CSV table of N, CA and C in Angstrom, one decimal:
chain,number,residue,atom,x,y,z
A,130,UNK,N,94.1,-72.8,-112.2
A,130,UNK,CA,94.0,-71.9,-111.0
A,130,UNK,C,92.7,-71.1,-111.1
A,131,UNK,N,92.0,-71.1,-110.0
A,131,UNK,CA,90.7,-70.4,-110.0
A,131,UNK,C,90.9,-68.9,-109.8
A,132,UNK,N,90.1,-68.2,-110.5
A,132,UNK,CA,90.0,-66.7,-110.3
A,132,UNK,C,88.8,-66.3,-109.4
A,133,UNK,N,89.0,-65.3,-108.6
A,133,UNK,CA,87.8,-64.9,-107.8
A,133,UNK,C,87.9,-63.4,-107.6
A,134,UNK,N,86.8,-62.8,-107.2
A,134,UNK,CA,86.7,-61.4,-106.9
A,134,UNK,C,86.2,-61.3,-105.4
A,135,UNK,N,86.8,-60.4,-104.7
A,135,UNK,CA,86.3,-60.1,-103.4
A,135,UNK,C,85.2,-59.0,-103.5
A,136,UNK,N,84.1,-59.2,-102.9
A,136,UNK,CA,83.1,-58.2,-102.9
A,136,UNK,C,82.9,-57.7,-101.4
A,137,UNK,N,82.8,-56.4,-101.3
A,137,UNK,CA,82.5,-55.9,-99.9
A,137,UNK,C,81.0,-55.5,-99.9
A,138,UNK,N,80.4,-56.0,-98.8
A,138,UNK,CA,79.0,-55.8,-98.7
A,138,UNK,C,78.8,-54.3,-98.4
A,139,UNK,N,77.8,-53.7,-99.0
A,139,UNK,CA,77.4,-52.3,-98.7
A,139,UNK,C,76.7,-52.2,-97.4
A,140,UNK,N,77.2,-51.3,-96.6
A,140,UNK,CA,76.6,-51.1,-95.3
A,140,UNK,C,75.5,-50.0,-95.4
A,141,UNK,N,74.4,-50.3,-94.8
A,141,UNK,CA,73.3,-49.3,-94.8
A,141,UNK,C,72.4,-49.5,-93.6
A,142,UNK,N,71.5,-48.5,-93.4
A,142,UNK,CA,70.5,-48.6,-92.3
A,142,UNK,C,69.2,-48.7,-93.0
A,143,UNK,N,68.4,-49.7,-92.6
A,143,UNK,CA,67.0,-49.9,-93.1
A,143,UNK,C,66.2,-49.7,-91.8
A,144,UNK,N,65.3,-48.8,-91.9
A,144,UNK,CA,64.5,-48.5,-90.7
A,144,UNK,C,63.0,-48.2,-91.1
A,145,UNK,N,62.2,-48.3,-90.1
A,145,UNK,CA,60.7,-48.0,-90.3
A,145,UNK,C,60.3,-47.1,-89.1
A,146,UNK,N,59.6,-46.0,-89.4
A,146,UNK,CA,59.1,-45.1,-88.4
A,146,UNK,C,57.6,-45.3,-88.3
A,147,UNK,N,57.2,-45.5,-87.0
A,147,UNK,CA,55.8,-45.8,-86.7
A,147,UNK,C,55.2,-44.5,-86.0
A,148,UNK,N,54.0,-44.2,-86.4
A,148,UNK,CA,53.3,-43.1,-85.8
A,148,UNK,C,52.0,-43.5,-85.1
A,149,UNK,N,52.0,-43.3,-83.8
A,149,UNK,CA,50.8,-43.7,-83.0
A,149,UNK,C,50.4,-42.5,-82.1
A,150,UNK,N,50.7,-41.3,-82.6
A,150,UNK,CA,50.5,-40.0,-81.8
A,150,UNK,C,49.1,-39.5,-81.9
A,151,UNK,N,48.2,-40.0,-82.7
A,151,UNK,CA,46.9,-39.5,-83.0
A,151,UNK,C,46.9,-38.2,-83.8
A,152,UNK,N,48.0,-37.9,-84.3
A,152,UNK,CA,48.2,-36.7,-85.2
A,152,UNK,C,49.1,-37.1,-86.3
A,153,UNK,N,49.0,-36.4,-87.5
A,153,UNK,CA,49.9,-36.6,-88.6
A,153,UNK,C,51.3,-36.0,-88.2
A,154,UNK,N,52.4,-36.6,-88.6
A,154,UNK,CA,53.7,-36.0,-88.3
A,154,UNK,C,54.3,-35.5,-89.6
A,155,UNK,N,55.0,-34.3,-89.5
A,155,UNK,CA,55.6,-33.7,-90.6
A,155,UNK,C,57.1,-33.5,-90.3
A,156,UNK,N,58.0,-34.0,-91.2
A,156,UNK,CA,59.4,-33.8,-91.1
A,156,UNK,C,59.7,-32.3,-91.1
A,157,UNK,N,60.4,-31.8,-90.1
A,157,UNK,CA,60.7,-30.4,-90.1
A,157,UNK,C,62.2,-30.1,-90.1
A,158,UNK,N,63.0,-31.1,-89.7
A,158,UNK,CA,64.5,-31.0,-89.8
A,158,UNK,C,65.2,-32.3,-89.8
A,159,UNK,N,66.4,-32.4,-90.3
A,159,UNK,CA,67.2,-33.6,-90.3
A,159,UNK,C,68.6,-33.2,-90.3
A,160,UNK,N,69.4,-34.1,-89.7
A,160,UNK,CA,70.9,-34.0,-89.7
A,160,UNK,C,71.5,-35.3,-89.9
A,161,UNK,N,72.1,-35.5,-91.0
A,161,UNK,CA,72.8,-36.8,-91.3
A,161,UNK,C,74.3,-36.6,-91.1
A,162,UNK,N,74.8,-37.2,-90.0
A,162,UNK,CA,76.2,-37.1,-89.7
A,162,UNK,C,77.1,-38.2,-90.3
A,163,UNK,N,76.5,-39.2,-90.7
A,163,UNK,CA,77.2,-40.3,-91.4
A,163,UNK,C,76.3,-41.0,-92.3
A,164,UNK,N,76.7,-41.2,-93.6
A,164,UNK,CA,75.9,-41.8,-94.6
A,164,UNK,C,75.5,-40.8,-95.7
A,165,UNK,N,74.6,-41.2,-96.5
A,165,UNK,CA,74.2,-40.4,-97.6
A,165,UNK,C,73.4,-39.2,-97.2
A,166,UNK,N,73.7,-38.0,-97.7
A,166,UNK,CA,73.0,-36.8,-97.4
A,166,UNK,C,71.7,-36.7,-98.2
A,167,UNK,N,71.5,-37.6,-99.1
A,167,UNK,CA,70.3,-37.5,-100.1
A,167,UNK,C,69.3,-38.5,-99.9
A,168,UNK,N,69.1,-38.9,-98.6
A,168,UNK,CA,68.1,-39.9,-98.3
A,168,UNK,C,66.7,-39.3,-98.4
A,169,UNK,N,65.7,-40.0,-98.9
A,169,UNK,CA,64.4,-39.5,-99.0
A,169,UNK,C,63.6,-40.0,-97.7
A,170,UNK,N,63.9,-39.3,-96.6
A,170,UNK,CA,63.2,-39.6,-95.4
A,170,UNK,C,61.7,-39.3,-95.5
A,171,UNK,N,60.8,-40.1,-94.9
A,171,UNK,CA,59.4,-39.8,-95.0
A,171,UNK,C,59.1,-38.4,-94.5
A,172,UNK,N,58.4,-37.7,-95.4
A,172,UNK,CA,58.1,-36.3,-95.1
A,172,UNK,C,56.8,-36.1,-94.2
A,173,UNK,N,55.8,-37.0,-94.4
A,173,UNK,CA,54.6,-37.0,-93.6
A,173,UNK,C,54.3,-38.4,-93.2
A,174,UNK,N,54.0,-38.6,-92.0
A,174,UNK,CA,53.6,-40.0,-91.5
A,174,UNK,C,52.2,-39.8,-90.8
A,175,UNK,N,51.2,-40.3,-91.4
A,175,UNK,CA,49.8,-40.2,-90.9
A,175,UNK,C,49.7,-41.1,-89.6
A,176,UNK,N,48.8,-40.8,-88.7
A,176,UNK,CA,48.5,-41.5,-87.5
A,176,UNK,C,48.2,-43.0,-87.9
A,177,UNK,N,48.8,-43.9,-87.3
A,177,UNK,CA,48.6,-45.3,-87.5
A,177,UNK,C,49.4,-45.9,-88.7
A,178,UNK,N,50.2,-45.1,-89.4
A,178,UNK,CA,51.0,-45.5,-90.5
A,178,UNK,C,52.4,-45.8,-90.1
A,179,UNK,N,53.1,-46.5,-90.9
A,179,UNK,CA,54.6,-46.8,-90.7
A,179,UNK,C,55.2,-46.5,-92.1
A,180,UNK,N,56.3,-45.8,-92.1
A,180,UNK,CA,57.0,-45.4,-93.3
A,180,UNK,C,58.5,-45.8,-93.2
A,181,UNK,N,59.0,-46.4,-94.2
A,181,UNK,CA,60.4,-46.9,-94.1
A,181,UNK,C,61.4,-46.1,-95.0
A,182,UNK,N,62.7,-46.3,-94.7
A,182,UNK,CA,63.7,-45.6,-95.5
A,182,UNK,C,65.0,-46.4,-95.4
A,183,UNK,N,65.9,-46.2,-96.3
A,183,UNK,CA,67.2,-46.8,-96.3
A,183,UNK,C,68.2,-45.7,-96.5
A,184,UNK,N,69.2,-45.7,-95.6
A,184,UNK,CA,70.3,-44.7,-95.7
A,184,UNK,C,71.6,-45.5,-95.9
A,185,UNK,N,72.3,-45.3,-97.0
A,185,UNK,CA,73.5,-46.1,-97.4
A,185,UNK,C,74.7,-45.3,-96.9
A,186,UNK,N,75.7,-46.1,-96.5
A,186,UNK,CA,77.0,-45.6,-96.1
A,186,UNK,C,77.7,-45.1,-97.4
A,187,UNK,N,78.4,-44.0,-97.3
A,187,UNK,CA,79.1,-43.5,-98.5
A,187,UNK,C,80.6,-43.4,-98.2
A,188,UNK,N,81.1,-44.2,-97.3
A,188,UNK,CA,82.5,-44.1,-96.9
A,188,UNK,C,83.1,-45.5,-97.1
A,189,UNK,N,84.4,-45.6,-97.4
A,189,UNK,CA,85.1,-46.9,-97.5
A,189,UNK,C,85.9,-47.1,-96.2
A,190,UNK,N,85.8,-46.2,-95.2
A,190,UNK,CA,86.5,-46.3,-94.0
A,190,UNK,C,85.9,-47.5,-93.2
A,191,UNK,N,86.8,-48.4,-92.8
A,191,UNK,CA,86.4,-49.6,-92.1
A,191,UNK,C,85.8,-49.3,-90.7
A,192,UNK,N,86.1,-48.2,-90.2
A,192,UNK,CA,85.6,-47.8,-88.8
A,192,UNK,C,84.2,-47.1,-88.9
A,193,UNK,N,83.7,-46.8,-90.1
A,193,UNK,CA,82.6,-45.9,-90.3
A,193,UNK,C,81.5,-46.6,-91.1
A,194,UNK,N,81.2,-47.8,-90.9
A,194,UNK,CA,80.1,-48.5,-91.7
A,194,UNK,C,78.8,-48.1,-91.2
A,195,UNK,N,77.8,-48.1,-92.0
A,195,UNK,CA,76.4,-47.7,-91.7
A,195,UNK,C,76.2,-46.2,-91.8
A,196,UNK,N,75.2,-45.8,-91.1
A,196,UNK,CA,74.8,-44.4,-91.1
A,196,UNK,C,74.2,-43.9,-89.8
A,197,UNK,N,74.3,-42.6,-89.6
A,197,UNK,CA,73.8,-42.0,-88.4
A,197,UNK,C,73.0,-40.7,-88.8
A,198,UNK,N,71.7,-40.6,-88.4
A,198,UNK,CA,70.9,-39.5,-88.7
A,198,UNK,C,70.0,-39.1,-87.6
A,199,UNK,N,69.7,-37.8,-87.4
A,199,UNK,CA,68.7,-37.4,-86.5
A,199,UNK,C,67.6,-36.7,-87.2
A,200,UNK,N,66.3,-37.1,-86.9
A,200,UNK,CA,65.2,-36.6,-87.6
A,200,UNK,C,64.3,-35.9,-86.6
A,201,UNK,N,63.7,-34.8,-87.0
A,201,UNK,CA,62.7,-34.1,-86.1
A,201,UNK,C,61.4,-34.0,-86.8
A,202,UNK,N,60.4,-34.5,-86.2
A,202,UNK,CA,59.0,-34.4,-86.7
A,202,UNK,C,58.1,-33.5,-85.8
A,203,UNK,N,57.2,-32.8,-86.5
A,203,UNK,CA,56.3,-32.0,-85.7
A,203,UNK,C,54.9,-32.5,-85.9
A,204,UNK,N,54.1,-32.6,-84.8
A,204,UNK,CA,52.8,-33.0,-84.9
A,204,UNK,C,51.9,-31.9,-85.5
A,205,UNK,N,50.8,-32.3,-86.0
A,205,UNK,CA,49.9,-31.3,-86.7
A,205,UNK,C,49.5,-30.2,-85.7
A,206,UNK,N,49.4,-30.5,-84.4
A,206,UNK,CA,49.0,-29.5,-83.4
A,206,UNK,C,50.2,-28.6,-83.0
A,207,UNK,N,51.3,-28.8,-83.8
A,207,UNK,CA,52.5,-27.9,-83.6
A,207,UNK,C,53.5,-28.3,-82.5
A,208,UNK,N,53.2,-29.4,-81.8
A,208,UNK,CA,54.2,-29.9,-80.8
A,208,UNK,C,55.2,-30.8,-81.4
A,209,UNK,N,56.4,-30.9,-80.9
A,209,UNK,CA,57.5,-31.7,-81.4
A,209,UNK,C,57.5,-33.1,-80.8
């Protein structure tokens, strides 16, 4: 008789933020409503750069896979 293990794939969000604003962007606020609260979101994104991040799901709830986060960046000239 064969033995096997069931593995559950870890759900996560992989994303890349692009900056084409002609100003450097600085992370000023974040709200993670689903997923890991300890994600290292890009703090500064220079003009013309792209920065990536991964936010892993921290729940075993079948209805809550993945992650949800809101990020606020401020341009160097102080506009949002």
